[in-house]
GROMACS .gro file of C-alpha atoms in nm:
model
   81
    1PRO     CA    1  10.228  12.450   8.925
    2GLY     CA    2  10.241  12.501   8.549
    3GLN     CA    3  10.505  12.232   8.499
    4ALA     CA    4  10.473  11.912   8.297
    5THR     CA    5  10.653  11.583   8.260
    6GLN     CA    6  10.854  11.540   7.942
    7PRO     CA    7  10.650  11.355   7.679
    8HIS     CA    8  10.760  10.993   7.673
    9TYR     CA    9  10.657  10.631   7.629
   10HIS     CA   10  10.760  10.286   7.745
   11PRO     CA   11  10.771  10.017   7.473
   12GLN     CA   12  10.725   9.726   7.716
   13THR     CA   13  10.583   9.869   8.038
   14GLU     CA   14  10.231   9.954   8.147
   15GLU     CA   15  10.202  10.246   8.391
   16ILE     CA   16   9.934  10.356   8.630
   17TYR     CA   17   9.941  10.709   8.769
   18TYR     CA   18   9.745  10.753   9.092
   19ILE     CA   19   9.680  11.116   9.193
   20LEU     CA   20   9.743  11.183   9.564
   21ARG     CA   21   9.733  11.564   9.570
   22GLY     CA   22   9.660  11.847   9.329
   23GLN     CA   23   9.507  11.854   8.985
   24GLY     CA   24   9.635  11.817   8.636
   25ARG     CA   25   9.567  11.743   8.273
   26MET     CA   26   9.670  11.404   8.143
   27GLN     CA   27   9.745  11.348   7.776
   28ILE     CA   28   9.774  10.998   7.630
   29GLY     CA   29   9.822  11.013   7.256
   30LYS     CA   30   9.565  11.267   7.133
   31GLU     CA   31   9.329  11.221   7.427
   32PHE     CA   32   9.315  11.474   7.715
   33ARG     CA   33   9.153  11.432   8.057
   34ASP     CA   34   9.147  11.652   8.365
   35VAL     CA   35   9.259  11.453   8.670
   36GLY     CA   36   9.251  11.505   9.044
   37ILE     CA   37   9.280  11.337   9.384
   38GLY     CA   38   9.180  10.971   9.374
   39ASP     CA   39   9.200  10.933   8.996
   40ALA     CA   40   9.394  10.642   8.849
   41ILE     CA   41   9.517  10.663   8.492
   42ALA     CA   42   9.610  10.346   8.302
   43ILE     CA   43   9.878  10.402   8.037
   44PRO     CA   44   9.933  10.106   7.803
   45PRO     CA   45  10.278  10.010   7.673
   46GLY     CA   46  10.383  10.223   7.375
   47ALA     CA   47  10.139  10.508   7.447
   48VAL     CA   48  10.300  10.853   7.437
   49HIS     CA   49  10.196  11.045   7.748
   50GLN     CA   50  10.245  11.361   7.953
   51ILE     CA   51  10.089  11.507   8.266
   52THR     CA   52  10.070  11.882   8.335
   53ASN     CA   53  10.004  12.045   8.672
   54THR     CA   54   9.707  12.276   8.610
   55GLY     CA   55   9.654  12.364   8.976
   56GLU     CA   56   9.800  12.622   9.211
   57ARG     CA   57   9.967  12.363   9.437
   58THR     CA   58  10.203  12.070   9.399
   59LEU     CA   59  10.072  11.779   9.191
   60LEU     CA   60  10.172  11.456   9.366
   61PHE     CA   61  10.111  11.115   9.212
   62LEU     CA   62  10.230  10.757   9.236
   63CYS     CA   63  10.368  10.596   8.925
   64CYS     CA   64  10.326  10.217   8.926
   65CYS     CA   65  10.493  10.015   8.650
   66ALA     CA   66  10.452   9.656   8.536
   67PRO     CA   67  10.698   9.511   8.475
   68GLY     CA   68  10.910   9.723   8.713
   69TYR     CA   69  11.061  10.048   8.583
   70GLU     CA   70  11.378  10.027   8.371
   71HIS     CA   71  11.558  10.333   8.228
   72ASP     CA   72  11.619  10.136   7.907
   73ASP     CA   73  11.240  10.110   7.856
   74THR     CA   74  11.184  10.487   7.856
   75VAL     CA   75  11.186  10.687   7.532
   76LEU     CA   76  11.189  11.065   7.590
   77LEU     CA   77  11.044  11.295   7.322
   78GLU     CA   78  11.082  11.667   7.256
   79SER     CA   79  10.706  11.719   7.222
   80MET     CA   80  10.380  11.531   7.196
   81PRO     CA   81  10.325  11.393   6.846
   0.00000   0.00000   0.00000
């Protein structure tokens, strides 16, 4: 609760986050959306994104990548632009 992923993007990879448990606030670029169980979030290649746990319990989600995840395709940022 209260924690967030580090802002980042993937130049070549599309991601889909699928929320299994908890609730959060997803930011992609300048757009914010509240998310919860059963929500799927499509994140296009190159889009800066971050998810924050806004609930009182653990936020659990699947992260699906296409093509498959590669460390070299992840650019970590200090903050959201």
